[in-house]
Short mmCIF file of C-alpha atoms in Angstrom, two decimals:
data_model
loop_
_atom_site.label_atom_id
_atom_site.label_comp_id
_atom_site.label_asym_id
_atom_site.label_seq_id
_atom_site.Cartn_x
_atom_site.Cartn_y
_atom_site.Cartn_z
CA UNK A 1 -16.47 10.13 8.65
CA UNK A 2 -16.32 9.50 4.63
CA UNK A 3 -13.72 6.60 4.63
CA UNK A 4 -11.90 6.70 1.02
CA UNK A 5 -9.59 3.93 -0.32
CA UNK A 6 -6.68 5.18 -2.45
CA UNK A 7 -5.13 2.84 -4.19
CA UNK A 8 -2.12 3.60 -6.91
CA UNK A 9 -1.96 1.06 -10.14
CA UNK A 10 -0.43 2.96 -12.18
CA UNK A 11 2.95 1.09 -12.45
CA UNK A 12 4.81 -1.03 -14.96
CA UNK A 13 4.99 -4.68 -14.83
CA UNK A 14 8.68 -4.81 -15.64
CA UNK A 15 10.00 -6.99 -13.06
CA UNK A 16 6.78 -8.68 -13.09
CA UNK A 17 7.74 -9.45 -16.75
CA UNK A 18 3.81 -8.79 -17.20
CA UNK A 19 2.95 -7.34 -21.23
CA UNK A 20 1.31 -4.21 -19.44
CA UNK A 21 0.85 -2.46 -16.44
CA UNK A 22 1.37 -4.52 -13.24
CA UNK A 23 -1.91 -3.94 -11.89
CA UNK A 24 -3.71 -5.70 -14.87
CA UNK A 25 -1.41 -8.60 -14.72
CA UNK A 26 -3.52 -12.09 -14.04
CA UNK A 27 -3.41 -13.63 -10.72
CA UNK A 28 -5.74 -16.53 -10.25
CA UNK A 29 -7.88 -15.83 -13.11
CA UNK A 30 -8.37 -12.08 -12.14
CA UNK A 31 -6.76 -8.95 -12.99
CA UNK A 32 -4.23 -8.32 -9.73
CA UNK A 33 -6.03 -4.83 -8.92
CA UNK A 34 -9.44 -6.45 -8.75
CA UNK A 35 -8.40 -8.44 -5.57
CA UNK A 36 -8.16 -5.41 -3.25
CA UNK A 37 -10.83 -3.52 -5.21
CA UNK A 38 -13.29 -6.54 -3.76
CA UNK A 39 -12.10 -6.19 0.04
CA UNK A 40 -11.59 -2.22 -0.07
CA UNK A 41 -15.03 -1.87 -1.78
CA UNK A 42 -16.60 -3.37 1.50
CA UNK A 43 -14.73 -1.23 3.94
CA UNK A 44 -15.19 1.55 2.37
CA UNK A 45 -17.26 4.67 1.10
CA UNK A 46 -15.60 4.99 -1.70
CA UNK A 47 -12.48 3.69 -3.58
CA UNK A 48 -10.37 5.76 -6.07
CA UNK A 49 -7.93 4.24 -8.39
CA UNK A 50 -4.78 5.83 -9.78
CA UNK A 51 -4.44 3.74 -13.25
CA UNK A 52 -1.54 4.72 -16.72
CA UNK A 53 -2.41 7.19 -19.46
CA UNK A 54 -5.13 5.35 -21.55
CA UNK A 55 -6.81 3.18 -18.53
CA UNK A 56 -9.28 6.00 -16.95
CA UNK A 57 -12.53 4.66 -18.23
CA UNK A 58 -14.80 3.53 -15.76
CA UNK A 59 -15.84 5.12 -12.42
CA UNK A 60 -13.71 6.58 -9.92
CA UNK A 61 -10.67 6.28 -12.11
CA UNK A 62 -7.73 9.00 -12.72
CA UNK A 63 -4.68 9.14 -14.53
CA UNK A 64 -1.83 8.60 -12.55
CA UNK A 65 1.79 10.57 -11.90
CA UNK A 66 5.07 10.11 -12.40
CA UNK A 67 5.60 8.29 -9.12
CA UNK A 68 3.75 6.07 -6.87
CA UNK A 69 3.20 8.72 -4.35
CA UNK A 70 2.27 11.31 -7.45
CA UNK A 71 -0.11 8.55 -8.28
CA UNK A 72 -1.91 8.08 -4.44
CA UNK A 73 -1.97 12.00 -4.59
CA UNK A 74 -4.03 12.25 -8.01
CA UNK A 75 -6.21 10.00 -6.27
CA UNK A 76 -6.57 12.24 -3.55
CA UNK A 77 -7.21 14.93 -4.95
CA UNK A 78 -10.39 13.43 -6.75
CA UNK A 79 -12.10 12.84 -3.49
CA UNK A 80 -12.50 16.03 -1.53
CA UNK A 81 -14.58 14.53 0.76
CA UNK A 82 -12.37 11.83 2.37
CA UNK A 83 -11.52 12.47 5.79
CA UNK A 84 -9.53 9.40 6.48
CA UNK A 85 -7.85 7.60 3.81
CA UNK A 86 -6.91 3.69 2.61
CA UNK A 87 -3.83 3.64 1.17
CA UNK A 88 -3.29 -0.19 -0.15
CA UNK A 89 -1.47 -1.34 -3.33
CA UNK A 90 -2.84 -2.75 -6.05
CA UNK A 91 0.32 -5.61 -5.68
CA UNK A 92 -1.39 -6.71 -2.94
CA UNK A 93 -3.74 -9.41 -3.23
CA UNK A 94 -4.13 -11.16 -0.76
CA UNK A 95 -5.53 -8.10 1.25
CA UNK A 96 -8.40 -8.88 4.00
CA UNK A 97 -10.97 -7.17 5.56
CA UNK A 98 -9.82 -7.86 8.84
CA UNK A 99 -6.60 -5.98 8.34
CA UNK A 100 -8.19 -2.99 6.51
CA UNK A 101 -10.62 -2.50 9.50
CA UNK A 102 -8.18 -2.89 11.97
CA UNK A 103 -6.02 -0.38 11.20
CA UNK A 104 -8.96 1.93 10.44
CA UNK A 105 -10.00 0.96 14.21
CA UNK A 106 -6.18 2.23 14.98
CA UNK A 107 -6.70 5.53 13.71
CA UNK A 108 -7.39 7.51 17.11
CA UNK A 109 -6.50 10.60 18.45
CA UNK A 110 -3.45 10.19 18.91
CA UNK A 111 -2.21 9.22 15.57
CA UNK A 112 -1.94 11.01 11.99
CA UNK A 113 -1.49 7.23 10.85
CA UNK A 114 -1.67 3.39 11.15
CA UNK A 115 -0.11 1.14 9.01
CA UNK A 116 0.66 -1.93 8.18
CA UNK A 117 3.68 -4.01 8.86
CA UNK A 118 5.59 -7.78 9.55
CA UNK A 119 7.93 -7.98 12.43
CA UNK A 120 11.60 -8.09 10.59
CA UNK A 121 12.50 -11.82 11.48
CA UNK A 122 16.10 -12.04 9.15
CA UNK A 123 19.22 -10.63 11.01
CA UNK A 124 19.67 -7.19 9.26
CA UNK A 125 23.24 -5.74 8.54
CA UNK A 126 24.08 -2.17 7.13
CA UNK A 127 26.58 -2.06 4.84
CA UNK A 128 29.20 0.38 3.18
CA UNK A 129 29.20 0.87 -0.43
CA UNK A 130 31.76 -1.59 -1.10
CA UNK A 131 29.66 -4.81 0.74
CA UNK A 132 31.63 -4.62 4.19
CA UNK A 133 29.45 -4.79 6.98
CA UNK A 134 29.55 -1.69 9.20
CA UNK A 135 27.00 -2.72 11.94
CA UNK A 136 24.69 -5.26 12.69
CA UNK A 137 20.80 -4.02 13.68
CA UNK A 138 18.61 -5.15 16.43
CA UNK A 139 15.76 -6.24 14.66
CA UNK A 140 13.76 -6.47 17.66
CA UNK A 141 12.16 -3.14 17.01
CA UNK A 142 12.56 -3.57 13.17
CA UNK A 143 9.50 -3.82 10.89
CA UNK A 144 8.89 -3.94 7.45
CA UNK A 145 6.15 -1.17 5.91
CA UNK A 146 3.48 -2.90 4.12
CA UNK A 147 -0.04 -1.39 2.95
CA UNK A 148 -3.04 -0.94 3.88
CA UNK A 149 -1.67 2.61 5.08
CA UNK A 150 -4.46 5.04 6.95
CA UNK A 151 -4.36 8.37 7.70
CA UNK A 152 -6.10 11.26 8.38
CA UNK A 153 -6.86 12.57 4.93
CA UNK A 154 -5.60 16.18 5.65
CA UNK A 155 -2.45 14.90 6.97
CA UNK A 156 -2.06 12.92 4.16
CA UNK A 157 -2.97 16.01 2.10
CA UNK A 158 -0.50 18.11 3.51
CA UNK A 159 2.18 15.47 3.02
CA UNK A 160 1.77 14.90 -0.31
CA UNK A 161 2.34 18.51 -1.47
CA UNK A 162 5.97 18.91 -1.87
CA UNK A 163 7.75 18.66 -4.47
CA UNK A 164 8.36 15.71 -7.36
CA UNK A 165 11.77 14.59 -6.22
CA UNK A 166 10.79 14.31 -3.02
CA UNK A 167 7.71 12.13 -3.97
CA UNK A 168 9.63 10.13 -6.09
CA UNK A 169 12.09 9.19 -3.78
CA UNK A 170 9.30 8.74 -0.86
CA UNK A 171 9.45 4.63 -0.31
CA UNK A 172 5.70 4.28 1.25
CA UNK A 173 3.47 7.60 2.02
CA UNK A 174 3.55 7.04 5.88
CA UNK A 175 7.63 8.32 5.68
CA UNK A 176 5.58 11.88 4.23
CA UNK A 177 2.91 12.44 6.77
CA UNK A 178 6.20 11.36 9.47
CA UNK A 179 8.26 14.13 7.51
CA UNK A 180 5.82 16.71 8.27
CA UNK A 181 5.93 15.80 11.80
CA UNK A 182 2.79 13.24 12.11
CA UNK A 183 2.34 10.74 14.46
CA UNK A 184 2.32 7.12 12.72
CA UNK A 185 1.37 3.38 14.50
CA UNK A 186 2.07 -0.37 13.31
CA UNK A 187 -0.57 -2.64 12.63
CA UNK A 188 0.92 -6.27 12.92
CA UNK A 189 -0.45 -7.75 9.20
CA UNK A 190 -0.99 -11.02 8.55
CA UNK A 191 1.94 -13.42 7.13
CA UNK A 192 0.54 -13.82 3.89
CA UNK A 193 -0.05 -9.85 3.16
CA UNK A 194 2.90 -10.40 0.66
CA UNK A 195 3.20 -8.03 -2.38
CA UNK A 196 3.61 -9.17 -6.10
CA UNK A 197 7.37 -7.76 -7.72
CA UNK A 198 8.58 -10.85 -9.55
CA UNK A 199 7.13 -13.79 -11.19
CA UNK A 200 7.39 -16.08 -7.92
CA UNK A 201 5.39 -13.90 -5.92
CA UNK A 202 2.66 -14.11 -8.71
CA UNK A 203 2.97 -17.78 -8.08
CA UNK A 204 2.88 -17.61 -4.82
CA UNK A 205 0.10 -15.29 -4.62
CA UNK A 206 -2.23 -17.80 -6.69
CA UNK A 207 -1.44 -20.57 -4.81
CA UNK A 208 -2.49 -18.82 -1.58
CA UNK A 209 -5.54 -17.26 -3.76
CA UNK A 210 -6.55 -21.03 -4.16
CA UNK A 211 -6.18 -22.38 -0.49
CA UNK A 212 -8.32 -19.71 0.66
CA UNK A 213 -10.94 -20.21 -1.42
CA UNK A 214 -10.68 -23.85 -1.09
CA UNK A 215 -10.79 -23.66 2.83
#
């Protein structure tokens, strides 16, 4: 079993308000990306990163697409050999190995995919276009899609060929391999598996970088 991280970086750090690409924006003192390089680079065989036009240098780098899931399919592509896959974002610091390997361990027969998620704790209402609530949802079988996201790399591969719209629009890659009819599990993550958009997750994120390493 060749066990292949896949990890897309090649977005914009717009709301981040970062001067280039999000996933070489500093968090504690270290390029955002390099976090869940360390942990995916001791779970698995090999890692392949999905970086913007003029970033490819180094090993095991490639250019990414137009979208996120363009970008996690470039990757793909570049490592034939993968038979199950480690789809984490680069946004992601705060990624352990615990987490990775346990929804690796998830991965059984049964499943195309296991994935990682935090039990929706907010009340959640829908809503029509013009803000009045319609209906209010039972969030006790709600959960919010985080990464790592593992699959079986051909179901993954099969996913991920459609067309660029479709990518594009895709939200996380586990709604693709579900599209085509694959089976997909939640892996309960841990609370602080939080993902950097805006400047107060960055400062968030390196305050929780610190009291780990401090503990």
């Amino acid at each position: 079993m060749a066990v292949v991280g896949i990890v897309p970086a090649a977005g914009s750090g717009e709301r981040l308000g970062a001067p280039g690409p999000k996933a070489f924006a500093l968090c504690g003192g270290r390029p955002l990306l390099e976090w869940s390089l360390e942990v995916l680079e001791a779970v698995c065989d090999r890692v392949v990163v999905a970086v913007p036009a003029g970033h490819e240098e180094g090993r095991d780098r490639v250019r990414g697409g137009p979208s996120r899931s363009a970008s996690v399919r470039e990757a793909l592509r570049a490592a034939p050999e993968a038979t199950v896959a480690v789809v984490h974002d680069a946004a992601r610091p705060l990624l352990t190995r615990d987490l990775v390997e346990r929804c690796v361990a998830a991965l059984d027969e049964r499943y195309d995919g296991a994935i990682a998620a935090a039990a929706v704790t907010d009340t959640v209402k829908e809503a029509g276009a013009d803000g009045r609530v319609l209906r209010t949802l039972d969030r006790t079988s709600l959960w919010a899609i985080q990464t790592p996201q593992v699959f079986r790399a051909d179901a993954l591969r099969r996913a991920l060929e459609v067309d660029e719209e479709v990518l594009a629009a895709a939200t996380d890659d586990a709604s693709l391999v579900e599209a085509t009819g694959g089976s997909v599990r939640i892996v309960e993550a841990p609370p602080d598996n939080l993902k950097v958009t805006r400047p107060l997750d960055l400062a968030l994120a390196e305050a929780l970088l610190r009291e780990r390493a401090e503990a």
